[in-house]
Coordinates of C-alpha atoms (C1' of nucleotides) in Angstrom, one line a residue:
Chain A
M1 CA -16.2 -19.2 35.3
G2 CA -16.4 -22.1 37.6
N3 CA -16.2 -20.0 40.8
T4 CA -17.1 -21.6 44.1
R5 CA -18.6 -20.1 47.2
A6 CA -15.2 -20.3 48.9
D7 CA -13.6 -18.3 46.1
I8 CA -16.1 -15.5 46.6
L9 CA -15.7 -15.5 50.3
H10 CA -11.9 -15.4 49.9
A11 CA -12.2 -12.4 47.7
A12 CA -14.6 -10.7 50.1
R13 CA -12.1 -11.2 52.9
G14 CA -9.5 -9.7 50.7
I15 CA -11.5 -6.6 50.1
L16 CA -11.9 -6.1 53.8
A17 CA -8.2 -6.7 54.4
Q18 CA -7.1 -4.2 51.7
H19 CA -9.9 -1.7 51.8
S20 CA -13.0 -1.6 54.0
L21 CA -16.6 -2.8 54.6
A22 CA -17.8 0.3 52.7
E23 CA -16.0 -0.9 49.6
L24 CA -17.3 -4.4 50.0
T25 CA -20.1 -4.0 47.5
M26 CA -21.6 -6.8 45.4
R27 CA -20.4 -5.0 42.3
R28 CA -16.8 -4.6 43.5
L29 CA -16.7 -8.2 44.8
A30 CA -17.9 -9.4 41.4
A31 CA -15.2 -7.4 39.7
E32 CA -12.6 -8.9 42.0
V33 CA -13.8 -12.4 41.2
G34 CA -13.9 -11.5 37.5
V35 CA -17.6 -11.9 37.0
A36 CA -20.6 -9.8 36.3
P37 CA -22.3 -8.4 39.5
N38 CA -25.5 -10.5 39.1
A39 CA -23.5 -13.7 38.8
L40 CA -23.0 -13.6 42.6
Y41 CA -26.7 -14.1 43.0
W42 CA -26.4 -17.6 41.7
H43 CA -24.1 -18.4 44.7
F44 CA -25.9 -16.3 47.4
A45 CA -29.5 -15.3 47.8
D46 CA -28.5 -11.7 48.6
K47 CA -25.7 -9.6 50.2
Q48 CA -26.9 -10.3 53.7
T49 CA -26.6 -14.0 53.2
M50 CA -23.1 -13.6 51.7
L51 CA -22.0 -11.6 54.7
A52 CA -23.4 -14.2 57.1
A53 CA -21.3 -16.9 55.4
L54 CA -18.3 -14.6 55.6
A55 CA -18.9 -14.1 59.3
D56 CA -19.0 -17.8 59.9
D57 CA -15.8 -18.1 58.0
L58 CA -14.1 -15.3 60.0
L59 CA -14.8 -17.0 63.3
A60 CA -14.2 -20.6 62.3
E61 CA -10.5 -20.3 63.3
V62 CA -11.0 -19.6 67.0
P63 CA -9.4 -22.6 68.6
A64 CA -10.6 -24.8 71.5
R65 CA -9.1 -24.2 75.0
D66 CA -9.9 -27.5 76.6
D67 CA -6.5 -27.8 78.3
L68 CA -7.0 -24.8 80.6
P69 CA -8.9 -24.4 83.9
W70 CA -12.3 -23.1 83.1
T71 CA -11.9 -19.4 84.0
S72 CA -8.6 -19.2 82.1
A73 CA -10.3 -21.0 79.2
L74 CA -13.0 -18.3 79.1
A75 CA -10.5 -15.5 79.1
A76 CA -8.3 -17.2 76.5
M77 CA -11.1 -17.9 74.1
A78 CA -12.3 -14.3 74.4
Q79 CA -8.8 -13.1 73.6
D80 CA -8.6 -15.5 70.7
M81 CA -12.0 -14.3 69.4
R82 CA -10.8 -10.8 69.6
A83 CA -7.6 -11.6 67.8
A84 CA -9.5 -13.3 65.0
L85 CA -11.6 -10.2 64.6
L86 CA -8.8 -7.7 64.7
A87 CA -6.9 -9.7 62.1
V88 CA -9.4 -8.6 59.4
P89 CA -10.5 -4.9 59.3
D90 CA -14.2 -4.3 59.8
S91 CA -14.9 -8.0 60.5
A92 CA -16.5 -7.2 63.8
E93 CA -19.2 -5.2 62.1
V94 CA -19.8 -8.0 59.7
V95 CA -20.1 -10.5 62.5
S96 CA -22.5 -8.2 64.4
S97 CA -24.8 -7.9 61.5
A98 CA -24.7 -11.6 60.8
W99 CA -25.5 -12.5 64.3
A100 CA -28.3 -10.0 64.4
S101 CA -29.8 -11.3 61.3
G102 CA -29.8 -14.8 62.6
L103 CA -28.4 -16.0 59.3
A104 CA -25.1 -17.0 60.9
G105 CA -24.9 -19.7 63.5
N106 CA -23.4 -18.7 66.8
D107 CA -21.3 -21.6 67.7
L108 CA -19.1 -19.3 69.8
A109 CA -21.7 -18.4 72.3
S110 CA -22.5 -22.0 73.0
R111 CA -18.9 -22.8 73.4
F112 CA -18.5 -20.0 76.0
A113 CA -21.6 -21.3 77.8
G114 CA -20.3 -24.9 77.8
I115 CA -17.0 -23.8 79.4
A116 CA -18.9 -21.8 82.0
A117 CA -21.2 -24.7 82.7
S118 CA -18.1 -26.9 83.3
G119 CA -17.3 -24.5 86.1
G120 CA -20.5 -25.4 87.8
L121 CA -22.7 -22.5 86.7
L122 CA -26.4 -23.0 86.3
P123 CA -27.5 -22.8 82.7
S124 CA -28.9 -19.3 82.9
A125 CA -25.7 -18.0 84.5
A126 CA -23.6 -19.8 82.0
G127 CA -25.6 -18.2 79.2
G128 CA -25.2 -14.8 80.8
V129 CA -21.4 -15.2 80.8
A130 CA -21.5 -16.2 77.2
T131 CA -23.7 -13.3 76.2
A132 CA -21.5 -10.8 78.2
L133 CA -18.3 -12.1 76.6
C134 CA -19.6 -12.2 73.0
Q135 CA -21.1 -8.7 73.2
L136 CA -18.1 -7.2 74.8
T137 CA -15.8 -8.7 72.3
I138 CA -17.7 -7.7 69.1
G139 CA -18.8 -4.4 70.5
L140 CA -15.4 -3.1 71.5
S141 CA -13.8 -4.5 68.3
I142 CA -16.4 -2.6 66.2
E143 CA -15.4 0.6 68.0
E144 CA -11.7 -0.1 67.5
Q145 CA -11.9 -1.1 63.9
T146 CA -14.3 1.7 62.9
R147 CA -11.9 4.1 64.5
A148 CA -8.9 2.5 62.8
Q149 CA -10.8 2.9 59.5
M150 CA -11.4 6.5 60.0
E151 CA -7.8 7.1 60.9
R152 CA -6.7 5.2 57.9
L153 CA -8.8 7.6 55.8
G154 CA -7.2 10.5 57.6
V155 CA -10.7 11.9 58.5
I156 CA -9.8 11.9 62.2
G157 CA -6.7 11.7 64.4
R158 CA -5.5 9.1 66.9
S159 CA -8.0 8.4 69.6
G160 CA -5.8 8.0 72.6
R161 CA -7.9 5.1 73.8
D162 CA -6.2 1.9 74.8
Y163 CA -8.7 -0.7 73.5
T164 CA -6.6 -3.7 74.7
A165 CA -6.6 -2.3 78.3
E166 CA -10.3 -1.6 78.1
F167 CA -11.0 -5.1 76.8
T168 CA -8.8 -6.7 79.5
A169 CA -10.5 -4.7 82.3
A170 CA -14.0 -5.6 81.1
L171 CA -13.0 -9.2 80.6
D172 CA -11.6 -9.4 84.1
V173 CA -14.9 -8.1 85.5
I174 CA -16.9 -10.8 83.6
V175 CA -14.6 -13.6 84.6
D176 CA -14.7 -12.5 88.2
G177 CA -18.5 -12.5 88.0
A178 CA -18.4 -16.0 86.5
R179 CA -16.2 -17.1 89.4
A180 CA -18.6 -15.6 91.9
A181 CA -21.6 -17.3 90.3
S182 CA -19.7 -20.6 90.5
E183 CA -19.1 -20.2 94.2
A184 CA -22.7 -19.2 94.8
A185 CA -23.9 -22.4 92.9
R186 CA -21.7 -24.6 95.0
Chain B
M1 CA -38.9 26.4 55.4
G2 CA -37.3 27.5 58.6
N3 CA -36.7 24.0 59.9
T4 CA -34.4 23.5 62.8
R5 CA -32.0 20.6 63.7
A6 CA -34.5 19.4 66.3
D7 CA -37.3 19.2 63.7
I8 CA -35.1 17.0 61.5
L9 CA -34.1 14.7 64.4
H10 CA -37.7 14.4 65.4
A11 CA -38.7 13.4 61.9
A12 CA -35.8 10.9 61.9
R13 CA -37.0 9.3 65.1
G14 CA -40.5 9.1 63.6
I15 CA -39.1 7.2 60.6
L16 CA -37.4 4.7 62.9
A17 CA -40.6 4.4 65.0
Q18 CA -42.9 3.8 62.1
H19 CA -40.6 2.1 59.6
S20 CA -36.9 1.1 60.1
L21 CA -33.3 2.1 59.8
A22 CA -33.3 0.9 56.2
E23 CA -35.9 3.4 55.3
L24 CA -34.2 6.2 57.1
T25 CA -32.6 7.7 54.0
M26 CA -31.6 11.3 53.6
R27 CA -34.1 11.5 50.7
R28 CA -37.0 10.1 52.7
L29 CA -36.1 12.2 55.7
A30 CA -36.1 15.3 53.6
A31 CA -39.5 14.3 52.2
E32 CA -40.9 13.8 55.7
V33 CA -39.6 17.3 56.7
G34 CA -41.0 18.7 53.4
V35 CA -37.8 19.8 51.9
A36 CA -35.5 18.8 49.0
P37 CA -32.9 16.1 49.9
N38 CA -29.9 18.4 49.6
A39 CA -31.4 20.9 52.1
L40 CA -30.5 18.6 54.9
Y41 CA -26.9 19.3 54.2
W42 CA -27.2 22.8 55.4
H43 CA -28.1 21.4 58.8
F44 CA -25.7 18.4 59.0
A45 CA -22.4 17.7 57.3
D46 CA -23.4 14.3 56.2
K47 CA -25.7 11.3 57.1
Q48 CA -23.2 10.0 59.7
T49 CA -23.2 13.3 61.6
M50 CA -27.0 13.4 61.6
L51 CA -27.2 9.8 63.0
A52 CA -24.7 10.7 65.7
A53 CA -26.9 13.6 66.8
L54 CA -29.9 11.3 66.7
A55 CA -28.0 8.8 68.9
D56 CA -27.2 11.5 71.5
D57 CA -30.9 12.4 71.4
L58 CA -32.1 8.8 71.9
L59 CA -29.9 8.3 75.0
A60 CA -30.5 11.7 76.5
E61 CA -33.5 10.5 78.5
V62 CA -31.7 7.8 80.6
P63 CA -32.3 9.1 84.2
A64 CA -29.8 9.3 87.1
R65 CA -30.0 6.7 89.8
D66 CA -28.2 8.4 92.6
D67 CA -30.7 7.3 95.2
L68 CA -29.8 3.6 95.0
P69 CA -26.9 1.6 96.5
W70 CA -24.2 1.5 93.8
T71 CA -24.7 -2.1 92.6
S72 CA -28.4 -1.5 92.3
A73 CA -27.7 1.8 90.5
L74 CA -25.5 0.0 88.0
A75 CA -28.2 -2.5 87.2
A76 CA -31.0 0.0 87.2
M77 CA -29.2 2.3 84.8
A78 CA -28.4 -0.5 82.5
Q79 CA -32.1 -1.5 82.5
D80 CA -33.1 2.1 81.8
M81 CA -30.6 2.3 79.0
R82 CA -32.0 -0.8 77.5
A83 CA -35.6 0.5 77.8
A84 CA -34.7 3.7 76.1
L85 CA -33.2 1.7 73.2
L86 CA -36.1 -0.7 72.9
A87 CA -38.6 2.2 72.8
V88 CA -37.4 3.1 69.3
P89 CA -36.9 0.4 66.7
D90 CA -33.4 0.0 65.4
S91 CA -32.1 2.7 67.7
A92 CA -29.4 0.4 69.1
E93 CA -27.8 0.1 65.7
V94 CA -27.8 3.8 65.4
V95 CA -26.1 4.2 68.7
S96 CA -23.6 1.6 68.0
S97 CA -22.5 3.3 64.7
A98 CA -22.4 6.6 66.4
W99 CA -20.2 5.4 69.2
A100 CA -18.0 3.7 66.8
S101 CA -17.6 6.8 64.7
G102 CA -16.7 8.8 67.7
L103 CA -19.1 11.6 66.5
A104 CA -21.4 11.0 69.5
G105 CA -20.3 11.7 73.0
N106 CA -20.5 8.8 75.4
D107 CA -21.8 10.3 78.5
L108 CA -23.3 7.0 79.6
A109 CA -20.1 5.0 79.8
S110 CA -18.6 7.7 82.1
R111 CA -21.7 7.7 84.3
F112 CA -21.5 3.9 84.7
A113 CA -17.8 4.2 85.5
G114 CA -18.6 6.9 88.1
I115 CA -21.1 4.7 89.9
A116 CA -18.6 1.8 89.9
A117 CA -15.9 4.1 91.3
S118 CA -18.3 5.1 94.1
G119 CA -18.3 1.4 95.0
G120 CA -14.6 1.6 95.6
L121 CA -13.4 0.2 92.3
L122 CA -10.0 1.2 90.9
P123 CA -10.3 3.4 87.8
S124 CA -9.4 0.6 85.4
A125 CA -11.9 -1.9 87.0
A126 CA -14.6 0.8 87.0
G127 CA -13.9 1.4 83.3
G128 CA -14.2 -2.3 82.7
V129 CA -17.6 -2.4 84.3
A130 CA -18.8 0.5 82.2
T131 CA -17.4 -1.1 79.0
A132 CA -19.0 -4.4 79.8
L133 CA -22.4 -2.9 80.6
C134 CA -22.5 -0.6 77.5
Q135 CA -21.5 -3.3 75.1
L136 CA -23.9 -5.8 76.5
T137 CA -26.8 -3.4 76.4
I138 CA -26.3 -2.1 72.9
G139 CA -25.2 -5.5 71.4
L140 CA -28.1 -7.5 72.7
S141 CA -30.5 -4.7 71.8
I142 CA -29.2 -4.8 68.3
E143 CA -29.9 -8.5 68.0
E144 CA -33.3 -8.1 69.5
Q145 CA -34.3 -5.1 67.3
T146 CA -32.9 -6.6 64.1
R147 CA -34.8 -9.8 64.8
A148 CA -38.0 -7.8 65.5
Q149 CA -37.5 -6.0 62.3
M150 CA -37.2 -9.2 60.3
E151 CA -40.3 -10.6 62.0
R152 CA -42.2 -7.4 61.2
L153 CA -41.3 -7.9 57.6
G154 CA -42.5 -11.5 57.7
V155 CA -39.2 -12.7 56.4
I156 CA -38.6 -14.9 59.4
G157 CA -40.5 -16.4 62.2
R158 CA -40.4 -15.9 66.0
S159 CA -37.0 -16.6 67.4
G160 CA -37.9 -18.4 70.6
R161 CA -35.2 -16.4 72.4
D162 CA -36.0 -14.6 75.6
Y163 CA -33.8 -11.5 75.3
T164 CA -34.9 -10.0 78.6
A165 CA -33.8 -13.2 80.4
E166 CA -30.5 -13.2 78.5
F167 CA -29.9 -9.6 79.4
T168 CA -30.7 -10.1 83.0
A169 CA -28.4 -13.1 83.3
A170 CA -25.5 -11.3 81.7
L171 CA -26.2 -8.2 83.8
D172 CA -26.1 -10.2 86.9
V173 CA -22.7 -11.7 86.0
I174 CA -21.3 -8.2 85.4
V175 CA -22.7 -6.8 88.6
D176 CA -21.4 -9.8 90.5
G177 CA -18.0 -9.1 89.0
A178 CA -18.1 -5.5 90.0
R179 CA -18.9 -6.5 93.6
A180 CA -16.0 -9.0 93.6
A181 CA -13.7 -6.2 92.3
S182 CA -15.0 -3.9 95.1
E183 CA -14.2 -6.5 97.8
A184 CA -10.8 -7.2 96.3
A185 CA -9.9 -3.4 96.3
R186 CA -11.0 -3.1 99.9
Chain C
dA1 C1' -30.2 31.8 56.8
dC2 C1' -32.3 28.4 54.4
dC3 C1' -33.6 26.2 50.4
dT4 C1' -34.1 24.4 45.2
dG5 C1' -32.8 22.1 40.4
dA6 C1' -30.0 19.4 38.3
dA7 C1' -26.7 16.4 38.1
dC8 C1' -22.8 12.8 39.4
dA9 C1' -21.3 8.5 40.6
dC10 C1' -22.8 5.1 42.5
dC11 C1' -25.9 1.0 44.9
dG12 C1' -28.6 -4.1 45.3
dT13 C1' -31.4 -6.8 42.7
dT14 C1' -34.3 -9.1 38.9
dC15 C1' -35.2 -11.1 34.6
dA16 C1' -34.6 -13.3 30.5
dA17 C1' -31.3 -15.4 27.9
dG18 C1' -27.0 -17.7 26.8
dT19 C1' -23.6 -22.0 27.1
Chain D
dA1 C1' -24.3 -25.5 36.6
dC2 C1' -22.8 -21.0 36.0
dC3 C1' -22.8 -16.8 33.8
dT4 C1' -24.0 -12.2 30.8
dG5 C1' -26.7 -7.9 29.2
dA6 C1' -29.7 -4.8 30.2
dA7 C1' -32.5 -2.7 33.0
dC8 C1' -35.2 -0.9 37.5
dA9 C1' -35.6 1.7 41.3
dC10 C1' -33.1 3.5 44.2
dC11 C1' -28.9 5.8 47.1
dG12 C1' -25.5 10.0 49.4
dT13 C1' -23.6 14.1 48.0
dT14 C1' -22.1 18.4 45.4
dC15 C1' -22.6 22.7 43.0
dA16 C1' -24.4 26.8 41.6
dA17 C1' -28.1 29.4 42.1
dG18 C1' -32.2 31.5 44.2
dT19 C1' -34.7 34.3 48.2

DNA sequence: ACCTGAACACCGTTCAAGT
DNA sequence: ACCTGAACACCGTTCAAGT
């Protein structure tokens, strides 16, 4: 009784941390909070809306990088975003769905775009940088976390992929592209 | 009776085309094929495996671009991949899950990497280009198709986003980055 | 080789009602 | 404002059995 939205989101994060997205059902979440399943619908319109709020929550911690030169700031913020996702199992999948549904705000993309614009990029190019960085980060994190989940369940063996190396290589390409666009716009 | 794997995948594609991923249930798929739900489990181990086969199917049509200069070939193949995804509603989501599960082969990433390598990139940089292109293309397509699905259901209005422009801008950044990496390696 | 009948253990969500 | 009881209309999957 007397639960708040934040309590529910905290419990949801806990289920991801200790189990998986597959186990994050409304019924289980309700049990964790100590409430009947339908009680959740007083706080959230539906599951999708709850997941969107969780997605906003998960990415709220990505810090600003205003101290760094703009290309370094782009790279650092992408690394921070990835770290925030990897800290909570299956969170990348949650964020992807939330962004796709349009129910979560995408603060992060505009922050990337702002940094790129500060490097002298035209708005469309700055937007392109932001899009490429966001999609790379969530997409690769989804692959990594899904794989980790399957390994955790013992349904499959180690992948042999080095996700960090793959991420860094792709990140470098995008940052190089941003630098090239900056020089072209000058 | 006497259904083949291909018949089932064809029916699955039809459900995506005429309805959505949400309606692509094993029960509905079975009904479409004219069979009891559990009959599908003779052909596929589980739903995930079936979706992985569907994902391979959906991307099998992306043509080669060996005739073009390498940077143009990268861009053209990314555009072709996007076109293949956009041709079937919700297919990007299917491909994303399938790649994440590791049950689908990812031919496309190696083809991108091969083209990049032909431009003189080191293996790690070529892999980075492939990763960035694949994640951009599926990630943005997921957003576009999910949005389209919600509009189709009338649950939400037009987005005002120009996904093609966003895609092109991000694609340009990545290709510029690939070119820069090529010059650096020379 | 390919399918059915029947069942198990779940889902998200709604509605009326309670305090 | 916040929650419960009971129900509805579904899911994916398994098992034994049929032809």
